Amino acid sequence: MANNTLRGLFWRRFKRNKLAVAGGVIVVLLFLVALLAPVISPYNPDNIDRRHILEAPGPDHPFGTDDLGRDVLSRMIFGSRISLAVGFVAVGISTLLGMIVGALSGYYGGWSDRIAMRFIDIMLSIPTFFLILAVIAFIGSSIWNIMAVIGLTSWMGVARLVRAEFLSLKEREFVLAARAVGASDLRIIFRHVMINSMAPVLVSAILGVAGAVLVESALSFLGIGVQPPTPSWGNILTLGKDNIEIAWWLSVFPGLAILITVLGYNLLGEGIRDSIDPRLWGRE
Amino acid sequence: MLTYLIKRIFEMVPTLFGITLISFFIIHLAPGKPTDIFSELNPKITPEARERLNKYYGLDKPILVQYGIWLKKISTLDFGNSFSSDHRPVIEKIWDRKQPLLQRRLFVTFMINLLAMIIILLVAIPIGISSATHRNTFYDKITTTVVFIGFAIPSFWLALLLMILFGVHLHWLPIAGLKSMNFDSLPLSGKIWDVGRHLMLPLFVSAFGGLAADSRFMRSSMLEVIRQDYINVARAKGLPERTVIYRHAFRNALLPIITLLGLSVGGLIGGSVIFENIFGIPGMGQLFYMSVMTRDYPMVMCILTIGAVLTLLGNLLADIGYMLADPRIRAR
């Protein structure tokens, strides 16, 4: 009980929340799998083996083989890289953009704030998945395009969040003090206010990764996302749909991977939210 | 209240204008043109012929002019003709008056989303209330787990699993389309049963995600309300627990759900691309997918606009519902 710093309190609360720890473990494992993919995958994911086409799971191929005789487990291990990369880059883009828009409109207010908020209302009324689908289909489905488009269509929530934090923080004494000693606007925005609004942003970013993973897999499943032969969980599921009558394993395992991944990010995000908020510390 | 409503509807106009402006520019500024697809199919096409095609479709004009022309046309509900080989008016492809309702794409998508929403409401609210009133019991833990899985499950994967189980292995339910081959020869009751059987899996899939979100939301809203003083007062004056929960707490806990429902319209419509594709349902989402693949600009813009209008209407209905439910707002 000696460690009563903010970080110590956070850790104590976080560790007590078993679900949050489980989420953290899932995310760490996912990183390890993606990092060690060439080492741990039993086969080369692109190795076509025409003698073992659509083989059910067995000792040689624990998750079976696909329509070209490629090992599904190995393809899924390499697919984790796509899911990880798309999730983090897309959320990086949306969080950065959201923070900038939110900070500027919250701090300065006035006309630019009104225009930005109206723009956000408009963006939120466009059926986003329709827009993402159209744009990716038009500009081509490279992994960079997918990351960029998901990122550019999902920053609005963060912007609103950061704006609200700025509105409530900018009149506080520590900001007035910083201004009194002559700190520039940029310094106040980034060194003083932004730092204090990072907690909710972090939580929404982690939950955002889960959302991005789902969108990427849906796009790949529809054939508009990551293109074969590059393996992604979504495009293995497409094969599952094409061979639905004969090869259940192509549908079951990649979907399970998506489910566990998204569950991991969600549990971690919610766990951090519960442990990071000092207002919740007194309860229970 | 009426003034507020009128003001609210007028506010929708600039938003809708903004939506069409942004969508139009994003769609039309993406590199490449629809006519490139014809050219790819026919390598012998000359640059002059391609120019003629661009001119025919009005794609040679500056983009602002194109937007102006488009805007002028849709003010009379004319969304132009499809770029696809049938060249039919876009509106007719979405809402064909000559066909029975079940073959009008907009109707199909609208019906499925409406039914899904009704199911979500009817199931999520009771679940949310009961897990709030039975907080931290075994039942609450089970529903919480299901809700967490519901948040994380990819809808198309759920669809695949259900198709494998009920369609391929058990043969209980059809896995594609909206009706059977012998639909026309069936009596009315048989027709309803047939469509119902086809709709069962798509409805379950499209409702499942929303169910998780809304029941969770209902639970936390209910937990918030039963901590209030007026609930203690109701209990203190000796009202039975049922009355306290359903007359005093329920109504107040319902308010945030109304807003959430209105906001979820956009997501439901977006999701229809996915499940209409998997289940082979001839709705607006399936048409959108096909139009996107062939760069059918008028069709894509029309469906985006309809989707946005439906989303805005959902928000408006939520506001109206909120006003009807909350006397404090009505009084203002």
Coordinates of C-alpha atoms in Angstrom, one line a residue:
Chain A
M1 CA 0.0 0.0 0.0
A2 CA 3.1 2.2 0.0
N3 CA 2.7 3.3 -3.6
N4 CA 0.1 6.0 -3.6
T5 CA 1.2 7.8 -6.7
L6 CA -1.4 8.2 -9.5
R7 CA 0.2 5.4 -11.4
G8 CA 0.3 3.2 -8.4
L9 CA -3.4 3.7 -7.7
F10 CA -4.1 3.0 -11.4
W11 CA -2.2 -0.2 -11.4
R12 CA -3.8 -1.5 -8.2
R13 CA -7.3 -0.9 -9.5
F14 CA -6.4 -2.3 -13.0
K15 CA -4.9 -5.5 -11.6
R16 CA -8.0 -6.2 -9.5
N17 CA -10.2 -6.1 -12.7
K18 CA -9.7 -9.6 -14.0
L19 CA -11.5 -8.9 -17.3
A20 CA -9.3 -5.9 -18.0
V21 CA -6.1 -7.9 -17.3
A22 CA -7.4 -10.7 -19.6
G23 CA -8.0 -8.0 -22.4
G24 CA -4.4 -6.8 -21.9
V25 CA -3.0 -10.3 -22.1
I26 CA -5.0 -10.9 -25.4
V27 CA -3.5 -7.7 -26.9
V28 CA 0.0 -8.6 -25.8
L29 CA -0.3 -12.1 -27.2
L30 CA -1.6 -10.6 -30.5
F31 CA 1.5 -8.4 -30.7
L32 CA 3.7 -11.4 -30.1
V33 CA 2.0 -13.5 -32.7
A34 CA 2.3 -10.8 -35.3
L35 CA 5.9 -10.1 -34.4
L36 CA 7.0 -13.7 -34.4
A37 CA 4.8 -14.8 -37.4
P38 CA 7.7 -16.2 -39.5
V39 CA 9.0 -18.2 -36.5
I40 CA 5.8 -19.7 -35.1
S41 CA 3.8 -20.4 -38.2
P42 CA 4.2 -24.1 -39.1
Y43 CA 4.1 -23.6 -42.9
N44 CA 4.8 -20.8 -45.4
P45 CA 1.4 -19.1 -45.7
D46 CA 1.7 -18.8 -49.5
N47 CA 2.8 -22.4 -50.0
I48 CA 0.3 -23.9 -52.5
D49 CA -0.1 -27.7 -52.1
R50 CA -2.4 -29.2 -54.6
R51 CA -2.4 -32.6 -53.0
H52 CA -4.0 -31.3 -49.8
I53 CA -6.8 -29.1 -51.0
L54 CA -9.6 -28.2 -48.5
E55 CA -8.4 -30.7 -45.9
A56 CA -10.3 -30.8 -42.6
P57 CA -8.3 -29.9 -39.4
G58 CA -6.0 -32.7 -38.4
P59 CA -2.5 -33.3 -36.9
D60 CA -0.7 -31.9 -40.0
H61 CA -2.9 -28.8 -40.4
P62 CA -4.6 -28.0 -37.0
F63 CA -7.0 -25.5 -38.7
G64 CA -7.2 -27.3 -42.0
T65 CA -6.2 -26.1 -45.5
D66 CA -7.9 -23.8 -48.0
D67 CA -8.9 -24.2 -51.6
L68 CA -5.3 -24.0 -52.8
G69 CA -4.0 -26.3 -50.1
R70 CA -2.4 -23.5 -48.0
D71 CA -2.2 -24.0 -44.3
V72 CA -5.0 -21.9 -42.6
L73 CA -3.2 -21.6 -39.3
S74 CA -0.2 -20.1 -40.9
R75 CA -2.3 -17.7 -43.0
M76 CA -4.1 -16.6 -39.9
I77 CA -0.8 -16.0 -38.0
F78 CA 0.3 -13.8 -40.9
G79 CA -3.2 -12.2 -41.1
S80 CA -2.7 -10.9 -37.5
R81 CA -0.1 -8.5 -38.9
I82 CA -2.7 -6.9 -41.2
S83 CA -5.3 -6.6 -38.5
L84 CA -2.8 -5.1 -36.1
A85 CA -1.3 -2.7 -38.6
V86 CA -4.7 -1.5 -39.9
G87 CA -6.1 -1.1 -36.4
F88 CA -3.2 1.0 -35.1
V89 CA -2.4 3.1 -38.1
A90 CA -6.1 3.9 -38.7
V91 CA -6.7 4.9 -35.1
G92 CA -3.4 6.8 -35.1
I93 CA -4.7 8.9 -38.0
S94 CA -8.2 9.4 -36.5
T95 CA -6.9 10.2 -33.0
L96 CA -4.4 12.7 -34.2
L97 CA -6.9 14.4 -36.5
G98 CA -9.6 14.4 -33.8
M99 CA -7.2 15.8 -31.2
I100 CA -6.1 18.7 -33.5
V101 CA -9.7 19.6 -34.5
G102 CA -11.1 19.2 -31.0
A103 CA -8.2 21.2 -29.4
L104 CA -8.4 24.1 -31.8
S105 CA -12.2 24.4 -31.7
G106 CA -12.4 23.9 -28.0
Y107 CA -9.6 26.4 -27.2
Y108 CA -10.4 29.1 -29.6
G109 CA -14.2 28.7 -29.9
G110 CA -16.0 31.3 -32.1
W111 CA -16.7 30.8 -35.8
S112 CA -14.1 28.1 -36.5
D113 CA -15.6 26.1 -33.7
R114 CA -19.1 26.4 -35.1
I115 CA -18.0 25.4 -38.6
A116 CA -16.0 22.5 -37.2
M117 CA -19.0 21.3 -35.1
R118 CA -21.3 21.6 -38.1
F119 CA -18.9 19.6 -40.2
I120 CA -18.8 16.9 -37.6
D121 CA -22.6 16.7 -37.5
I122 CA -22.5 16.3 -41.3
M123 CA -19.9 13.6 -41.2
L124 CA -21.8 11.7 -38.5
S125 CA -25.0 11.7 -40.7
I126 CA -23.3 10.1 -43.7
P127 CA -23.7 6.3 -43.4
T128 CA -19.9 5.9 -42.9
F129 CA -19.7 2.3 -44.0
F130 CA -21.3 3.2 -47.4
L131 CA -18.7 6.0 -47.8
I132 CA -15.8 3.8 -46.9
L133 CA -16.9 1.1 -49.3
A134 CA -17.3 3.5 -52.2
V135 CA -14.0 5.3 -51.7
I136 CA -12.0 2.1 -51.3
A137 CA -13.6 0.6 -54.3
F138 CA -12.7 3.7 -56.3
I139 CA -9.2 4.4 -55.2
G140 CA -8.1 0.8 -55.0
S141 CA -7.8 -1.5 -52.0
S142 CA -4.1 -1.2 -51.0
I143 CA -3.6 -1.6 -47.2
W144 CA -2.5 2.1 -47.0
N145 CA -5.7 3.3 -48.6
I146 CA -7.7 1.2 -46.2
M147 CA -5.9 2.6 -43.2
A148 CA -6.2 6.2 -44.4
V149 CA -9.9 5.9 -45.3
I150 CA -10.9 4.3 -42.0
G151 CA -8.8 6.9 -40.1
L152 CA -10.3 9.8 -42.0
T153 CA -13.9 8.7 -41.4
S154 CA -13.7 8.0 -37.7
W155 CA -12.1 11.0 -36.0
M156 CA -15.3 12.8 -35.1
G157 CA -15.9 11.1 -31.8
V158 CA -12.4 12.0 -30.5
A159 CA -12.8 15.6 -31.7
R160 CA -16.0 16.0 -29.7
L161 CA -14.4 14.4 -26.7
V162 CA -11.2 16.6 -26.8
R163 CA -13.3 19.7 -27.4
A164 CA -15.4 19.0 -24.4
E165 CA -12.3 18.5 -22.3
F166 CA -10.8 21.8 -23.6
L167 CA -14.0 23.7 -22.9
S168 CA -14.0 22.6 -19.2
L169 CA -10.2 22.9 -18.7
K170 CA -9.3 26.1 -20.4
E171 CA -10.8 28.3 -17.7
R172 CA -9.1 26.5 -14.8
E173 CA -6.5 28.2 -12.6
F174 CA -3.5 26.3 -14.0
V175 CA -4.2 27.5 -17.5
L176 CA -4.7 31.1 -16.2
A177 CA -1.4 30.7 -14.4
A178 CA 0.4 29.5 -17.5
R179 CA -1.0 32.4 -19.4
A180 CA 0.0 34.8 -16.7
V181 CA 3.6 33.8 -16.9
G182 CA 3.5 34.3 -20.7
A183 CA 3.1 30.9 -22.2
S184 CA 2.2 30.8 -25.8
D185 CA -1.2 29.4 -27.0
L186 CA 0.5 26.4 -28.5
R187 CA 2.4 25.7 -25.3
I188 CA -0.8 26.0 -23.3
I189 CA -2.7 23.7 -25.7
F190 CA -0.1 20.9 -25.8
R191 CA 1.8 21.1 -22.5
H192 CA -1.0 22.0 -20.2
V193 CA -4.5 21.2 -21.4
M194 CA -3.9 18.3 -23.8
I195 CA -1.9 16.4 -21.2
N196 CA -4.9 16.6 -18.8
S197 CA -7.4 15.3 -21.4
M198 CA -5.3 12.3 -22.5
A199 CA -7.1 9.7 -20.4
P200 CA -10.4 9.6 -22.2
V201 CA -8.6 10.0 -25.5
L202 CA -6.5 6.9 -24.8
V203 CA -9.6 4.9 -23.9
S204 CA -11.5 5.9 -27.0
A205 CA -8.4 5.1 -29.1
I206 CA -8.2 1.6 -27.8
L207 CA -11.9 1.0 -28.4
G208 CA -11.4 2.6 -31.8
V209 CA -8.8 -0.1 -32.7
A210 CA -11.5 -2.7 -32.1
G211 CA -13.8 -0.8 -34.5
A212 CA -11.1 -0.5 -37.2
V213 CA -10.3 -4.2 -37.0
L214 CA -14.0 -5.0 -37.5
V215 CA -14.3 -2.6 -40.5
E216 CA -11.1 -3.9 -42.2
S217 CA -12.3 -7.5 -41.8
A218 CA -15.7 -6.6 -43.2
L219 CA -14.1 -4.9 -46.2
S220 CA -11.8 -7.8 -46.9
F221 CA -14.7 -10.2 -46.5
L222 CA -16.7 -8.2 -49.2
G223 CA -13.6 -8.5 -51.4
I224 CA -12.9 -4.8 -51.3
G225 CA -10.3 -4.8 -48.5
V226 CA -6.9 -6.6 -48.4
Q227 CA -6.5 -8.6 -51.6
P228 CA -5.4 -12.2 -51.8
P229 CA -2.8 -13.7 -51.9
T230 CA -2.0 -11.4 -48.9
P231 CA -3.7 -13.2 -46.0
S232 CA -6.2 -11.4 -43.8
W233 CA -8.8 -12.8 -41.5
G234 CA -11.5 -11.2 -43.6
N235 CA -10.4 -12.7 -46.9
I236 CA -10.1 -16.2 -45.5
L237 CA -13.7 -15.8 -44.4
T238 CA -14.6 -15.0 -48.0
L239 CA -13.3 -18.5 -48.9
G240 CA -15.3 -19.8 -46.0
K241 CA -18.4 -18.4 -47.6
D242 CA -17.5 -19.7 -51.0
N243 CA -17.0 -23.2 -49.6
I244 CA -19.7 -23.0 -47.0
E245 CA -21.2 -26.4 -47.8
I246 CA -17.9 -28.3 -47.5
A247 CA -15.3 -26.5 -45.4
W248 CA -16.6 -25.1 -42.0
W249 CA -13.1 -24.6 -40.7
L250 CA -12.5 -21.8 -43.2
S251 CA -15.4 -19.9 -41.6
V252 CA -15.0 -20.8 -37.9
F253 CA -11.3 -20.1 -37.1
P254 CA -10.7 -16.7 -38.7
G255 CA -13.9 -15.3 -37.3
L256 CA -13.0 -16.6 -33.9
A257 CA -9.7 -14.7 -34.2
I258 CA -11.5 -11.5 -35.0
L259 CA -13.9 -12.0 -32.1
I260 CA -11.1 -12.6 -29.6
T261 CA -9.1 -9.7 -30.9
V262 CA -11.9 -7.2 -30.7
L263 CA -13.0 -8.6 -27.3
G264 CA -9.4 -8.1 -26.1
Y265 CA -9.3 -4.4 -27.1
N266 CA -12.8 -3.7 -25.7
L267 CA -12.0 -5.3 -22.3
L268 CA -8.7 -3.5 -22.1
G269 CA -10.2 -0.2 -23.1
E270 CA -13.1 -0.5 -20.6
G271 CA -10.7 -1.7 -17.9
I272 CA -8.5 1.3 -18.4
R273 CA -11.5 3.6 -18.3
D274 CA -12.7 2.2 -15.0
S275 CA -9.2 2.3 -13.4
I276 CA -8.1 5.7 -14.8
D277 CA -11.1 7.7 -13.6
P278 CA -10.4 9.0 -10.0
R279 CA -14.1 9.6 -9.5
L280 CA -14.7 5.9 -9.6
W281 CA -11.9 5.1 -7.1
G282 CA -14.0 5.8 -4.0
R283 CA -16.8 3.3 -4.9
E284 CA -17.0 -0.4 -4.3
Chain B
M1 CA -43.2 22.5 -29.4
L2 CA -44.4 23.1 -32.9
T3 CA -42.0 26.0 -33.4
Y4 CA -39.2 23.8 -32.1
L5 CA -40.1 21.1 -34.6
I6 CA -40.3 23.5 -37.5
K7 CA -36.9 25.0 -36.5
R8 CA -35.5 21.5 -36.2
I9 CA -36.7 20.5 -39.7
F10 CA -35.3 23.6 -41.2
E11 CA -32.0 22.9 -39.6
M12 CA -31.8 19.6 -41.4
V13 CA -31.7 21.3 -44.8
P14 CA -28.2 22.8 -44.5
T15 CA -27.0 19.5 -43.0
L16 CA -28.4 17.6 -45.9
F17 CA -26.9 20.0 -48.3
G18 CA -23.5 19.6 -46.6
I19 CA -23.8 15.8 -46.8
T20 CA -24.5 15.8 -50.5
L21 CA -21.7 18.3 -51.1
I22 CA -19.1 16.2 -49.3
S23 CA -20.3 12.9 -50.7
F24 CA -20.4 14.3 -54.2
F25 CA -16.9 15.7 -54.0
I26 CA -15.4 12.6 -52.4
I27 CA -17.0 10.3 -55.0
H28 CA -16.2 12.4 -58.0
L29 CA -12.7 13.4 -57.0
A30 CA -11.5 9.8 -56.5
P31 CA -8.9 9.1 -59.2
G32 CA -10.2 7.4 -62.3
K33 CA -13.5 7.7 -64.1
P34 CA -16.4 5.3 -64.7
T35 CA -15.6 5.4 -68.4
D36 CA -12.2 3.9 -67.6
I37 CA -14.0 0.7 -66.9
F38 CA -15.6 0.6 -70.4
S39 CA -12.1 1.3 -71.8
E40 CA -10.6 -1.5 -69.8
L41 CA -13.1 -3.9 -71.2
N42 CA -12.4 -2.7 -74.7
P43 CA -8.7 -2.0 -75.3
K44 CA -9.3 -0.8 -78.8
I45 CA -11.2 2.3 -77.7
T46 CA -9.7 5.5 -78.9
P47 CA -9.0 8.5 -76.7
E48 CA -11.6 10.4 -78.8
A49 CA -14.3 7.8 -78.1
R50 CA -13.5 8.0 -74.4
E51 CA -13.9 11.8 -74.6
R52 CA -17.3 11.3 -76.3
L53 CA -18.3 9.0 -73.5
N54 CA -17.2 11.4 -70.8
K55 CA -19.1 14.2 -72.6
Y56 CA -22.2 11.9 -72.9
Y57 CA -22.2 11.3 -69.1
G58 CA -21.4 15.0 -68.4
L59 CA -18.1 14.0 -66.8
D60 CA -16.1 16.5 -68.8
K61 CA -17.5 19.6 -67.0
P62 CA -15.8 21.2 -64.0
I63 CA -16.9 19.4 -60.8
L64 CA -18.7 22.4 -59.4
V65 CA -20.9 22.6 -62.5
Q66 CA -21.5 18.8 -62.3
Y67 CA -22.6 19.3 -58.7
G68 CA -24.9 22.2 -59.6
I69 CA -26.6 20.2 -62.3
W70 CA -27.0 17.2 -60.0
L71 CA -28.4 19.4 -57.2
K72 CA -30.9 21.0 -59.6
K73 CA -32.1 17.6 -60.8
I74 CA -32.5 16.1 -57.4
S75 CA -34.7 19.0 -56.3
T76 CA -37.3 17.4 -58.5
L77 CA -36.4 13.9 -57.2
D78 CA -34.6 13.1 -60.4
F79 CA -31.4 11.3 -59.5
G80 CA -30.5 10.7 -63.2
N81 CA -30.0 7.5 -65.1
S82 CA -27.8 4.6 -64.0
F83 CA -24.5 4.3 -65.8
S84 CA -24.9 0.5 -66.0
S85 CA -25.9 -1.1 -69.2
D86 CA -29.7 -0.9 -68.6
H87 CA -29.5 2.9 -68.3
R88 CA -32.7 2.9 -66.2
P89 CA -33.6 5.9 -64.0
V90 CA -31.9 5.4 -60.7
I91 CA -35.1 6.0 -58.7
E92 CA -36.9 3.3 -60.7
K93 CA -34.1 0.8 -59.8
I94 CA -34.6 1.5 -56.1
W95 CA -38.4 1.9 -56.0
D96 CA -40.0 0.3 -59.0
R97 CA -43.7 1.2 -59.0
K98 CA -44.6 -1.6 -61.4
Q99 CA -43.2 -4.3 -59.1
P100 CA -44.8 -5.7 -56.0
L101 CA -43.5 -4.2 -52.8
L102 CA -41.2 -7.1 -52.1
Q103 CA -39.3 -6.4 -55.3
R104 CA -38.6 -2.8 -54.5
R105 CA -35.2 -2.5 -53.0
L106 CA -35.7 0.5 -50.8
F107 CA -38.8 -1.2 -49.3
V108 CA -36.9 -4.5 -48.6
T109 CA -34.0 -2.7 -46.8
F110 CA -36.4 -0.4 -44.9
M111 CA -38.6 -3.3 -43.8
I112 CA -35.7 -5.4 -42.6
N113 CA -34.1 -2.4 -40.7
L114 CA -37.5 -1.4 -39.2
L115 CA -38.2 -5.0 -38.0
A116 CA -34.7 -5.3 -36.7
M117 CA -35.2 -2.1 -34.7
I118 CA -38.5 -3.3 -33.3
I119 CA -36.9 -6.6 -32.2
I120 CA -34.0 -4.7 -30.6
L121 CA -36.4 -2.6 -28.6
L122 CA -38.6 -5.4 -27.5
V123 CA -35.7 -7.6 -26.4
A124 CA -33.1 -5.1 -25.3
I125 CA -35.2 -3.1 -22.9
P126 CA -36.5 -6.0 -20.8
I127 CA -33.0 -7.5 -20.6
G128 CA -31.5 -4.2 -19.6
I129 CA -34.1 -3.6 -16.9
S130 CA -33.9 -7.1 -15.5
S131 CA -30.1 -7.2 -15.4
A132 CA -30.1 -3.8 -13.6
T133 CA -32.6 -4.9 -11.0
H134 CA -30.8 -8.2 -10.5
R135 CA -27.4 -6.5 -10.5
N136 CA -24.4 -8.8 -9.8
T137 CA -26.5 -11.9 -9.8
F138 CA -25.7 -14.9 -12.0
Y139 CA -28.2 -13.7 -14.6
D140 CA -26.6 -10.3 -14.8
K141 CA -23.2 -11.9 -15.3
I142 CA -24.5 -14.1 -18.1
T143 CA -26.2 -11.2 -19.9
T144 CA -23.0 -9.0 -19.5
T145 CA -20.9 -11.7 -21.1
V146 CA -23.3 -12.2 -24.0
V147 CA -23.3 -8.4 -24.4
F148 CA -19.5 -8.2 -24.6
I149 CA -19.4 -11.0 -27.2
G150 CA -22.2 -9.2 -29.0
F151 CA -20.1 -6.0 -29.2
A152 CA -17.1 -8.0 -30.6
I153 CA -18.7 -10.4 -33.0
P154 CA -18.3 -9.5 -36.7
S155 CA -21.9 -9.6 -38.0
F156 CA -20.9 -11.4 -41.2
W157 CA -19.2 -14.1 -39.2
L158 CA -22.3 -14.6 -37.1
A159 CA -24.2 -14.9 -40.4
L160 CA -21.8 -17.5 -41.8
L161 CA -22.0 -19.6 -38.6
L162 CA -25.8 -19.5 -38.6
M163 CA -25.9 -20.4 -42.3
I164 CA -23.7 -23.4 -41.6
L165 CA -25.7 -24.5 -38.6
F166 CA -29.3 -23.9 -39.7
G167 CA -28.9 -24.0 -43.5
V168 CA -26.2 -26.5 -44.3
H169 CA -26.3 -29.0 -41.4
L170 CA -29.9 -28.9 -40.1
H171 CA -31.6 -27.8 -43.3
W172 CA -34.2 -25.8 -41.2
L173 CA -33.9 -22.5 -42.9
P174 CA -33.1 -21.2 -46.4
I175 CA -29.7 -19.5 -46.5
A176 CA -30.2 -17.1 -49.4
G177 CA -32.8 -14.8 -51.0
L178 CA -36.1 -13.4 -49.9
K179 CA -38.5 -16.1 -51.2
S180 CA -38.6 -19.6 -52.5
M181 CA -38.9 -20.6 -56.2
N182 CA -42.5 -21.6 -55.8
F183 CA -43.4 -18.4 -54.0
D184 CA -46.0 -17.3 -56.6
S185 CA -48.0 -20.5 -56.3
L186 CA -48.3 -20.2 -52.5
P187 CA -51.5 -19.0 -50.7
L188 CA -51.2 -15.7 -48.8
S189 CA -50.4 -17.4 -45.5
G190 CA -47.8 -19.6 -47.2
K191 CA -46.2 -16.5 -48.7
I192 CA -45.9 -14.7 -45.4
W193 CA -44.5 -17.9 -43.8
D194 CA -42.0 -18.2 -46.7
V195 CA -40.7 -14.7 -46.4
G196 CA -40.6 -15.0 -42.7
R197 CA -38.5 -18.1 -42.9
H198 CA -36.1 -16.3 -45.3
L199 CA -35.9 -13.3 -43.0
M200 CA -35.2 -15.1 -39.8
L201 CA -31.4 -15.3 -40.1
P202 CA -30.9 -11.8 -41.6
L203 CA -33.1 -10.3 -38.9
F204 CA -31.3 -12.1 -36.1
V205 CA -27.9 -11.0 -37.5
S206 CA -28.8 -7.4 -38.0
A207 CA -30.5 -7.1 -34.6
F208 CA -27.8 -8.9 -32.6
G209 CA -25.2 -6.1 -32.4
G210 CA -27.8 -3.4 -31.6
L211 CA -29.3 -5.7 -29.0
A212 CA -26.0 -5.9 -27.2
A213 CA -25.4 -2.1 -27.3
D214 CA -29.0 -1.1 -26.3
S215 CA -29.4 -3.6 -23.5
R216 CA -26.1 -2.5 -22.0
F217 CA -27.2 1.1 -22.3
M218 CA -30.6 0.4 -20.8
R219 CA -28.9 -1.4 -17.8
S220 CA -26.6 1.5 -17.0
S221 CA -29.4 4.1 -17.5
M222 CA -31.7 2.1 -15.2
L223 CA -28.9 1.8 -12.6
E224 CA -28.5 5.5 -12.7
V225 CA -32.2 6.1 -12.2
I226 CA -32.8 3.7 -9.3
R227 CA -30.2 5.6 -7.3
Q228 CA -32.2 8.8 -7.4
D229 CA -34.1 10.2 -4.5
Y230 CA -37.5 10.0 -6.1
I231 CA -37.1 6.2 -6.3
N232 CA -36.4 6.1 -2.6
V233 CA -39.4 8.2 -2.0
A234 CA -41.6 5.9 -4.0
R235 CA -40.3 2.9 -2.1
A236 CA -40.6 4.8 1.2
K237 CA -44.3 5.5 0.7
G238 CA -44.8 1.7 0.4
L239 CA -45.4 1.2 -3.3
P240 CA -44.8 -2.4 -4.5
E241 CA -41.4 -2.9 -6.2
R242 CA -43.1 -3.6 -9.5
T243 CA -44.8 -0.2 -9.5
V244 CA -41.5 1.5 -8.5
I245 CA -39.6 -0.1 -11.3
Y246 CA -42.1 0.0 -14.1
R247 CA -43.9 3.3 -13.4
H248 CA -41.3 5.4 -11.8
A249 CA -37.9 4.2 -12.8
F250 CA -38.6 2.7 -16.3
R251 CA -40.0 5.9 -17.9
N252 CA -37.1 7.9 -16.8
A253 CA -34.5 5.3 -17.8
L254 CA -36.1 5.1 -21.2
L255 CA -35.1 8.6 -22.2
P256 CA -31.5 8.0 -23.2
I257 CA -32.5 4.9 -25.1
I258 CA -34.7 7.0 -27.4
T259 CA -31.7 9.1 -28.5
L260 CA -29.5 6.0 -28.9
L261 CA -32.1 4.4 -31.2
G262 CA -32.3 7.4 -33.4
L263 CA -28.5 7.5 -33.7
S264 CA -28.3 3.8 -34.5
V265 CA -30.2 4.2 -37.8
G266 CA -27.1 5.1 -39.7
G267 CA -25.2 2.0 -38.5
L268 CA -28.1 -0.3 -39.3
I269 CA -28.3 1.1 -42.9
G270 CA -24.5 0.7 -43.3
G271 CA -24.8 -2.9 -42.0
S272 CA -27.3 -3.7 -44.6
V273 CA -24.6 -3.8 -47.3
I274 CA -23.0 -6.6 -45.4
F275 CA -25.9 -8.8 -44.6
E276 CA -27.8 -8.3 -47.9
N277 CA -24.6 -9.4 -49.6
I278 CA -24.2 -12.6 -47.5
F279 CA -27.8 -13.6 -47.6
G280 CA -28.4 -12.6 -51.2
I281 CA -31.2 -10.2 -50.3
P282 CA -32.2 -7.9 -53.2
G283 CA -32.2 -4.7 -51.2
M284 CA -30.5 -1.3 -51.4
G285 CA -27.3 -2.4 -49.8
Q286 CA -26.8 -5.1 -52.4
L287 CA -27.4 -2.6 -55.1
F288 CA -25.0 -0.2 -53.5
Y289 CA -22.3 -2.8 -53.6
M290 CA -22.9 -3.6 -57.2
S291 CA -23.0 0.1 -58.1
V292 CA -19.7 0.8 -56.3
M293 CA -18.0 -2.0 -58.2
T294 CA -19.1 -0.5 -61.6
R295 CA -18.6 3.1 -60.5
D296 CA -22.2 3.9 -61.2
Y297 CA -22.0 7.5 -59.9
P298 CA -25.7 8.4 -60.1
M299 CA -26.7 5.2 -58.3
V300 CA -24.0 5.6 -55.6
M301 CA -24.9 9.2 -54.9
C302 CA -28.7 8.4 -54.8
I303 CA -28.2 5.6 -52.2
L304 CA -25.8 7.7 -50.2
T305 CA -28.4 10.6 -50.1
I306 CA -31.2 8.2 -49.2
G307 CA -29.1 6.8 -46.4
A308 CA -28.3 10.2 -45.1
V309 CA -32.0 11.3 -45.3
L310 CA -33.0 8.2 -43.3
T311 CA -30.3 8.9 -40.8
L312 CA -31.5 12.4 -40.3
L313 CA -35.1 11.3 -40.1
G314 CA -34.0 8.8 -37.4
N315 CA -32.4 11.6 -35.4
L316 CA -35.6 13.8 -35.9
L317 CA -37.9 11.0 -34.7
A318 CA -35.6 10.5 -31.7
D319 CA -36.0 14.2 -30.8
I320 CA -39.8 14.0 -31.2
G321 CA -39.9 10.8 -29.1
Y322 CA -37.8 12.5 -26.5
M323 CA -40.2 15.4 -26.4
L324 CA -43.2 13.2 -26.1
A325 CA -41.6 11.2 -23.3
D326 CA -40.2 14.1 -21.3
P327 CA -42.6 16.7 -20.0
R328 CA -39.7 18.9 -19.0
I329 CA -38.7 19.4 -22.6
R330 CA -42.2 19.8 -23.8
A331 CA -42.7 22.7 -21.4
R332 CA -39.9 24.7 -22.9

